[in-house]
């Protein structure tokens, strides 16, 4: 495997890992499954948790956007697939599968991320309110998680075909975030 392709894979693995970690923290803060249990502690430090929630969400969007942007001078999935095609490094059936996963599973979700990133967060559209941008994007939290998972699957399919390697993607932030909130709740209830 060329060092160029190896660098692409490392960068994209890192990006999807960061996206996944930020999703987990953001979702602990927002989910109906966890938020009610910790809302008291979160309200005690309300400005911190408002900013933290926003920061994790925006970072999630930025990382997901980066994975599928179509510039040819950045590390992204479409460019990597094109490089693999040009260098003829994996079988055509695998390339077709990767392209199908990208076009059918990832891209429709990425378009929603693109709308949010480009109209509400990376840029702030004068033409639309943030609420209108969210309505246009019509993205659900589980769709953001799915985009992370589809990207992990795509990268693993690619590396299995390229050099029989597989990345575990087993870093998680949920457990630590819940522990932090449990500790804050304990302090609050003293």
Short mmCIF file of C-alpha atoms in Angstrom, two decimals:
data_model
loop_
_atom_site.label_atom_id
_atom_site.label_comp_id
_atom_site.label_asym_id
_atom_site.label_seq_id
_atom_site.Cartn_x
_atom_site.Cartn_y
_atom_site.Cartn_z
CA UNK A 1 0.00 0.00 0.00
CA UNK A 2 1.36 3.42 -0.89
CA UNK A 3 2.16 5.90 1.86
CA UNK A 4 -0.32 8.31 0.26
CA UNK A 5 -3.19 5.82 0.62
CA UNK A 6 -1.99 4.88 4.10
CA UNK A 7 -2.05 8.57 5.13
CA UNK A 8 -5.55 8.95 3.72
CA UNK A 9 -6.81 5.99 5.71
CA UNK A 10 -5.15 7.19 8.93
CA UNK A 11 -6.62 10.68 8.54
CA UNK A 12 -10.10 9.38 7.77
CA UNK A 13 -10.03 6.89 10.65
CA UNK A 14 -9.02 9.70 12.99
CA UNK A 15 -11.76 11.98 11.66
CA UNK A 16 -14.52 9.40 12.03
CA UNK A 17 -13.25 8.51 15.52
CA UNK A 18 -13.42 12.15 16.62
CA UNK A 19 -16.90 12.43 15.09
CA UNK A 20 -18.05 9.35 16.99
CA UNK A 21 -16.64 10.56 20.33
CA UNK A 22 -18.32 13.94 19.95
CA UNK A 23 -21.59 12.28 18.99
CA UNK A 24 -21.52 10.15 22.13
CA UNK A 25 -20.90 13.11 24.46
CA UNK A 26 -23.48 15.30 22.72
CA UNK A 27 -26.05 12.51 22.77
CA UNK A 28 -25.56 11.84 26.50
CA UNK A 29 -26.36 15.52 27.06
CA UNK A 30 -29.40 15.54 24.75
CA UNK A 31 -30.94 12.05 24.80
CA UNK A 32 -34.25 11.45 26.51
CA UNK A 33 -32.64 8.31 27.95
CA UNK A 34 -29.94 10.19 29.88
CA UNK A 35 -30.74 13.89 30.09
CA UNK A 36 -33.59 13.66 32.62
CA UNK A 37 -31.34 11.85 35.11
CA UNK A 38 -28.66 14.56 34.95
CA UNK A 39 -30.60 17.73 34.17
CA UNK A 40 -30.21 18.96 37.78
CA UNK A 41 -26.41 18.79 37.66
CA UNK A 42 -26.39 20.18 34.14
CA UNK A 43 -28.57 23.11 35.24
CA UNK A 44 -26.23 23.79 38.14
CA UNK A 45 -23.48 24.37 35.56
CA UNK A 46 -25.83 25.55 32.85
CA UNK A 47 -23.52 27.80 30.87
CA UNK A 48 -20.82 25.14 30.77
CA UNK A 49 -23.23 22.47 29.55
CA UNK A 50 -24.89 24.81 27.02
CA UNK A 51 -21.50 25.62 25.52
CA UNK A 52 -20.28 22.02 25.78
CA UNK A 53 -23.42 20.67 24.09
CA UNK A 54 -23.05 23.18 21.27
CA UNK A 55 -19.31 22.53 20.89
CA UNK A 56 -19.72 18.76 20.67
CA UNK A 57 -22.54 19.10 18.14
CA UNK A 58 -20.64 21.54 15.93
CA UNK A 59 -17.48 19.43 16.11
CA UNK A 60 -19.54 16.39 15.11
CA UNK A 61 -20.89 18.28 12.08
CA UNK A 62 -17.47 19.59 11.06
CA UNK A 63 -15.90 16.13 11.27
CA UNK A 64 -18.75 14.45 9.38
CA UNK A 65 -18.63 17.18 6.74
CA UNK A 66 -14.88 16.70 6.26
CA UNK A 67 -15.29 12.98 5.64
CA UNK A 68 -17.38 13.45 2.51
CA UNK A 69 -16.57 16.90 1.17
CA UNK A 70 -15.64 16.74 -2.49
CA UNK A 71 -12.55 18.93 -2.63
CA UNK A 72 -9.56 17.22 -4.21
CA UNK A 73 -7.00 18.86 -1.92
CA UNK A 74 -8.32 17.43 1.37
CA UNK A 75 -8.59 14.01 2.97
CA UNK A 76 -12.08 12.72 2.18
CA UNK A 77 -13.83 9.51 1.18
CA UNK A 78 -14.70 10.52 -2.43
CA UNK A 79 -11.07 11.45 -3.14
CA UNK A 80 -9.81 8.23 -1.57
CA UNK A 81 -12.15 6.16 -3.71
CA UNK A 82 -10.97 8.03 -6.81
CA UNK A 83 -7.32 7.44 -5.89
CA UNK A 84 -7.98 3.73 -5.41
CA UNK A 85 -9.64 3.64 -8.83
CA UNK A 86 -6.78 5.44 -10.55
CA UNK A 87 -4.13 3.29 -8.87
CA UNK A 88 -6.08 0.07 -9.49
CA UNK A 89 -5.29 -1.15 -5.97
CA UNK A 90 -8.44 -3.15 -5.23
CA UNK A 91 -10.85 -5.27 -7.22
CA UNK A 92 -13.56 -3.59 -9.27
CA UNK A 93 -16.33 -5.37 -7.34
CA UNK A 94 -15.03 -3.93 -4.07
CA UNK A 95 -14.74 -0.47 -5.63
CA UNK A 96 -18.33 -0.74 -6.84
CA UNK A 97 -19.43 -1.78 -3.35
CA UNK A 98 -17.58 1.16 -1.80
CA UNK A 99 -19.12 3.57 -4.30
CA UNK A 100 -22.59 2.13 -3.65
CA UNK A 101 -22.15 2.48 0.11
CA UNK A 102 -21.00 6.05 -0.40
CA UNK A 103 -23.78 7.02 -2.83
CA UNK A 104 -26.67 5.11 -1.29
CA UNK A 105 -25.95 5.16 2.45
CA UNK A 106 -23.48 7.93 3.28
CA UNK A 107 -24.18 10.71 0.80
CA UNK A 108 -27.91 11.18 1.58
CA UNK A 109 -27.00 11.58 5.26
CA UNK A 110 -24.00 13.77 4.46
CA UNK A 111 -26.22 16.13 2.43
CA UNK A 112 -28.14 16.85 5.65
CA UNK A 113 -24.88 17.52 7.50
CA UNK A 114 -23.79 19.74 4.61
CA UNK A 115 -26.94 21.87 4.95
CA UNK A 116 -26.40 22.38 8.69
CA UNK A 117 -22.68 23.02 8.39
CA UNK A 118 -22.94 25.41 5.45
CA UNK A 119 -26.05 27.36 6.42
CA UNK A 120 -26.05 27.42 10.23
CA UNK A 121 -22.64 26.61 11.70
CA UNK A 122 -19.66 26.86 9.30
CA UNK A 123 -21.39 29.81 7.70
CA UNK A 124 -24.44 31.67 8.95
CA UNK A 125 -26.94 32.17 6.16
CA UNK A 126 -28.69 35.55 6.10
CA UNK A 127 -31.51 34.03 4.09
CA UNK A 128 -32.67 31.53 6.71
CA UNK A 129 -33.14 31.26 10.44
CA UNK A 130 -31.38 28.42 12.25
CA UNK A 131 -34.78 26.80 12.75
CA UNK A 132 -35.43 26.94 8.99
CA UNK A 133 -32.04 25.38 8.30
CA UNK A 134 -32.78 22.52 10.71
CA UNK A 135 -36.17 22.03 9.03
CA UNK A 136 -34.51 21.92 5.62
CA UNK A 137 -31.85 19.45 6.76
CA UNK A 138 -34.47 17.30 8.50
CA UNK A 139 -31.72 15.34 10.23
CA UNK A 140 -32.39 13.03 13.15
CA UNK A 141 -29.78 12.30 15.85
CA UNK A 142 -29.68 8.61 14.93
CA UNK A 143 -28.90 9.57 11.32
CA UNK A 144 -25.75 11.32 12.53
CA UNK A 145 -24.79 8.16 14.42
CA UNK A 146 -25.57 6.11 11.31
CA UNK A 147 -23.24 8.26 9.20
CA UNK A 148 -20.44 7.57 11.68
CA UNK A 149 -21.17 3.84 11.54
CA UNK A 150 -21.48 3.73 7.73
CA UNK A 151 -18.13 5.49 7.44
CA UNK A 152 -16.48 3.02 9.81
CA UNK A 153 -17.96 0.15 7.79
CA UNK A 154 -16.81 1.69 4.51
CA UNK A 155 -13.25 2.22 5.76
CA UNK A 156 -13.06 -1.33 7.08
CA UNK A 157 -14.38 -2.79 3.83
CA UNK A 158 -11.75 -0.78 1.99
CA UNK A 159 -8.82 -1.82 4.22
CA UNK A 160 -9.90 -5.46 4.28
CA UNK A 161 -9.73 -5.46 0.48
CA UNK A 162 -6.53 -3.44 0.37
CA UNK A 163 -4.37 -5.17 2.97
CA UNK A 164 -6.57 -7.46 5.10
CA UNK A 165 -6.60 -4.97 7.99
CA UNK A 166 -9.52 -3.97 10.14
CA UNK A 167 -9.85 -1.10 12.61
CA UNK A 168 -11.82 -1.78 15.80
CA UNK A 169 -13.20 1.77 16.26
CA UNK A 170 -13.62 0.93 19.93
CA UNK A 171 -12.92 4.26 21.63
CA UNK A 172 -15.94 5.53 23.47
CA UNK A 173 -16.77 8.67 25.42
CA UNK A 174 -20.18 7.66 26.73
CA UNK A 175 -18.93 5.86 29.83
CA UNK A 176 -16.67 8.74 30.93
CA UNK A 177 -19.37 11.31 30.24
CA UNK A 178 -21.88 9.38 32.34
CA UNK A 179 -19.31 9.00 35.14
CA UNK A 180 -18.68 12.75 35.12
CA UNK A 181 -22.41 13.46 35.30
CA UNK A 182 -22.87 10.86 38.05
CA UNK A 183 -20.10 12.55 40.05
CA UNK A 184 -21.73 15.95 39.55
CA UNK A 185 -25.10 14.58 40.63
CA UNK A 186 -23.50 13.07 43.76
CA UNK A 187 -21.88 16.42 44.62
CA UNK A 188 -25.13 18.24 44.01
CA UNK A 189 -27.12 15.89 46.23
CA UNK A 190 -24.28 15.81 48.75
#
